[in-house]
Coordinates of C-alpha atoms in Angstrom, one line a residue:
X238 CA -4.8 -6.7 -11.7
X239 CA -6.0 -8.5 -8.5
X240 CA -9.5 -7.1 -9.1
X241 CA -9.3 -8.4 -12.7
X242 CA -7.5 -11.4 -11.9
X243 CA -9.2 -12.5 -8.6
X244 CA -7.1 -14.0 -5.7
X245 CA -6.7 -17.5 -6.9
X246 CA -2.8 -17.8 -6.9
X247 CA -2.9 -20.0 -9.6
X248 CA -5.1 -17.6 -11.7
X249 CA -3.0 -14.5 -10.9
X250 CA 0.2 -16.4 -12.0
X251 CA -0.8 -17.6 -14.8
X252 CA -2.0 -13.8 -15.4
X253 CA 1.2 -12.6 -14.5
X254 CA 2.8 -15.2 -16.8
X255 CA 1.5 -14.4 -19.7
X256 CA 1.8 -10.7 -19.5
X257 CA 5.3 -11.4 -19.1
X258 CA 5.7 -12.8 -22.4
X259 CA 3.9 -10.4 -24.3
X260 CA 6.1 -7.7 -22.6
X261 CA 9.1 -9.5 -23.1
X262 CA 8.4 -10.5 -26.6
X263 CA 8.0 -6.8 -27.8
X264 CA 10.9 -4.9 -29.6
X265 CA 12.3 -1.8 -27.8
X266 CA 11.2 0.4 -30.3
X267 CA 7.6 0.1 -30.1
X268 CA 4.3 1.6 -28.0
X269 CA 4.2 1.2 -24.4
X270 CA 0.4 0.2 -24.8
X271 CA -0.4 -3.4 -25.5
X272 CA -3.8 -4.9 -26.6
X273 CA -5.1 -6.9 -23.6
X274 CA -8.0 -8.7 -24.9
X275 CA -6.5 -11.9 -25.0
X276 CA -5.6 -11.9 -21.3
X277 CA -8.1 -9.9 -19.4
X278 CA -11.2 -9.7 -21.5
X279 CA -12.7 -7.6 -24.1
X280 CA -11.9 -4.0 -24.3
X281 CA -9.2 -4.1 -21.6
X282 CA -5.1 -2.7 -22.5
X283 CA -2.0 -2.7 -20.3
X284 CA 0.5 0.2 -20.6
X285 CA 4.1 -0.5 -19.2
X286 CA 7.4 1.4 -18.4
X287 CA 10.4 -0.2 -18.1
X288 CA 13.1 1.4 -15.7
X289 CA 16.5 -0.3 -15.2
X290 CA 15.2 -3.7 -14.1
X291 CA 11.8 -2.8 -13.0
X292 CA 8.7 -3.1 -15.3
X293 CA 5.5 -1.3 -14.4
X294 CA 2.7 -2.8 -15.7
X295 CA -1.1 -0.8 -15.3
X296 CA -4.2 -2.7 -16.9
X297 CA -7.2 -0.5 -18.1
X298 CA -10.0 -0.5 -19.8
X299 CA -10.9 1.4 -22.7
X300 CA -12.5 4.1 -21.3
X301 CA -9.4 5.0 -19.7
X302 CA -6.8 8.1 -21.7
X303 CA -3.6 5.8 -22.8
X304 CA -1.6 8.8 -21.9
X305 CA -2.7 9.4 -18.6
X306 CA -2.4 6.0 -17.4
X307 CA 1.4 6.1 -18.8
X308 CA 1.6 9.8 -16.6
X309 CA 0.4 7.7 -13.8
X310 CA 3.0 5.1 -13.7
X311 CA 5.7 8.5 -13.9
X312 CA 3.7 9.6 -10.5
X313 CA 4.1 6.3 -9.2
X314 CA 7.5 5.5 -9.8
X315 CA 8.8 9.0 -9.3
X316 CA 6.8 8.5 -5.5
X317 CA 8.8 5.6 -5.2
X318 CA 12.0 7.1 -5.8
X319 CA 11.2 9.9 -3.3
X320 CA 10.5 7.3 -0.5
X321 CA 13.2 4.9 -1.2
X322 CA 15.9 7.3 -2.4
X323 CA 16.3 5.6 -5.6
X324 CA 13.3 2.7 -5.7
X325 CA 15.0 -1.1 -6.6
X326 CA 13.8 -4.5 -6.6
X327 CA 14.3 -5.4 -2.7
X328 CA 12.8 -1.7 -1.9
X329 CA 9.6 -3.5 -3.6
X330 CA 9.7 -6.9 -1.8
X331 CA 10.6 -5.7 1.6
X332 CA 8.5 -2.6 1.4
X333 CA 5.1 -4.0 -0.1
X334 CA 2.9 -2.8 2.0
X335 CA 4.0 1.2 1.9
X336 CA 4.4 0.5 -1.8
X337 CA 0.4 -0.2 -1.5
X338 CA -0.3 2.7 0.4
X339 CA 1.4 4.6 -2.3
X340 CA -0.7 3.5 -4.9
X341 CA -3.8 3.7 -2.4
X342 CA -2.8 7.4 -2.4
X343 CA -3.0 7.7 -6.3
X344 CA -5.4 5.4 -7.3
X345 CA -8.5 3.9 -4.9
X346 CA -11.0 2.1 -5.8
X347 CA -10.4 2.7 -9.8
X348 CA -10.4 6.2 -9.1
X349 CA -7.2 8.9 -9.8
X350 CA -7.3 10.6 -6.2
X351 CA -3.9 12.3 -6.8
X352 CA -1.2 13.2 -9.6
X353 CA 1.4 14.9 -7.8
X354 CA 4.0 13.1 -5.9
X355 CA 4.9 15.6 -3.2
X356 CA 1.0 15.8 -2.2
X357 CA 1.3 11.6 -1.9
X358 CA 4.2 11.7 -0.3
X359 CA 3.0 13.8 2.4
X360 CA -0.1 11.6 2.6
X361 CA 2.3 8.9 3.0
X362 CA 4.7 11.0 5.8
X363 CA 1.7 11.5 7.6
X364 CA 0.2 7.8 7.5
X365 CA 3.6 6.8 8.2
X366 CA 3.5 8.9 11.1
X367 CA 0.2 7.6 12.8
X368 CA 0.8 4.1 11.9
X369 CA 4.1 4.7 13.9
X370 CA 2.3 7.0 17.3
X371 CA -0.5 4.3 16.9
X372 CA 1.6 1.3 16.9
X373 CA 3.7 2.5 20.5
X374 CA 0.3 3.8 21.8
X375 CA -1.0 0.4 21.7
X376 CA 2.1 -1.1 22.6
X377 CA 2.3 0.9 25.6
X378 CA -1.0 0.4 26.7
X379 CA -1.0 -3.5 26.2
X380 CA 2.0 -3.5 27.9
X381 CA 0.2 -1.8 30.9
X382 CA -3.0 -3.5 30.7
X383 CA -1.2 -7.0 31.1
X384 CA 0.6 -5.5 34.3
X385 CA -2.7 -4.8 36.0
X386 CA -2.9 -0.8 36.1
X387 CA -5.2 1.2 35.1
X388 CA -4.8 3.3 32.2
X389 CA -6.3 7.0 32.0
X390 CA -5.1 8.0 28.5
X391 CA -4.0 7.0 25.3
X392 CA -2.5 9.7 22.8
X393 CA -2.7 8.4 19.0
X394 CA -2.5 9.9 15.9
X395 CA -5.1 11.3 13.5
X396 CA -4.9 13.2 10.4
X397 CA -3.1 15.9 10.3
X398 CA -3.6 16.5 14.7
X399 CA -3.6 14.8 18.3
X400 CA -6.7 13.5 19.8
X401 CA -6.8 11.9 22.6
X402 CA -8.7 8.5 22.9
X403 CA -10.3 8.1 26.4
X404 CA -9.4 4.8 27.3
X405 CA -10.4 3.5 30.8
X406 CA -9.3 0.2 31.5
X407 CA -11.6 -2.1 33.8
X408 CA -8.7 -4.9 34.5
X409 CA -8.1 -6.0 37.5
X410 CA -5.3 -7.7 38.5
X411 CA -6.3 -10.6 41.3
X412 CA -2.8 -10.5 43.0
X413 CA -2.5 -6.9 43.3
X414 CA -5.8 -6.9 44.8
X415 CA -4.9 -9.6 47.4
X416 CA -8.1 -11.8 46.7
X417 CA -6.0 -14.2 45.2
X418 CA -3.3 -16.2 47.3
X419 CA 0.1 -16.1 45.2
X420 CA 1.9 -19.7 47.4

């Protein structure tokens, strides 16, 4: 929606807004696909699914297979479920960011890169991994580099293996080094 929408707040809630009615005005017996014209242009539709108290919402245009993009939202929630252990409403808010790398793993860039939650979940495992190694890495060497040594080494994480990043620090600390006098 953001890429429809733009990143005017203003714009996007008004957006959001109004797809809320239309979802919310709709009988419980009816399509999960929704003409979108109105909202998002010409030859656009939203398809939704509606799980306890969470609505997903995907907007398409249509090119796109209405069935497919309803199978995608299954993939996505279902992904969710399997990293949260039951997906809810604070899971969402307090997790947004691996929520987008989710979503990153099954759709980039208006392209379907994968449709089987165990293969995004690994995807995910494994980002979740080098963000992790990468983080204490830097942490570590920061940590160091303020102290004044030198640093031969720094292991991070990438893809699926180690590599090892040569980094050679040229930081010298003056008060270690004695040209600097510490009274």
């Amino acid at each position: 929606m953001e890429e429809m929408v733009g990143e005017e707040p203003e714009t996007r809630d008004s957006v959001e807004a109004e797809v809320l009615i239309v979802l919310c005005s709709r009988a419980e017996n009816v399509s999960n696909f929704v003409e979108a014209d109105s909202i998002f242009g010409p030859d656009t539709r939203l398809v939704y699914k509606h799980y306890a108290t969470l609505y997903f919402v995907f907007v398409f245009d249509s090119s796109e297979n209405e069935l497919a993009m309803l199978d995608l939202i299954q993939v996505f929630v279902e992904t969710l479920d399997k990293c949260f252990k039951n997906v809810c409403e604070l899971d969402m808010v307090f997790n947004f960011s691996k929520m987008h790398i989710i979503l990153d793993e099954i759709i980039f860039g208006g392209q379907v890169l994968e449709t089987s939650s165990t293969e995004v979940m690994k995807a995910v495992e494994e980002i979740s991994k080098c963000s992790l190694s990468l983080s204490l890495s830097l942490s570590i060497y920061i940590y160091i580099f303020t102290l004044g040594y030198l640093i031969d080494s720094v292991s991070i994480c990438h893809n699926a293996g180690w590599r090892r990043l040569q980094m050679q620090s040229c930081f010298q600390n003056p008060f270690l080094d004695g040209k600097v006098d510490s009274r």
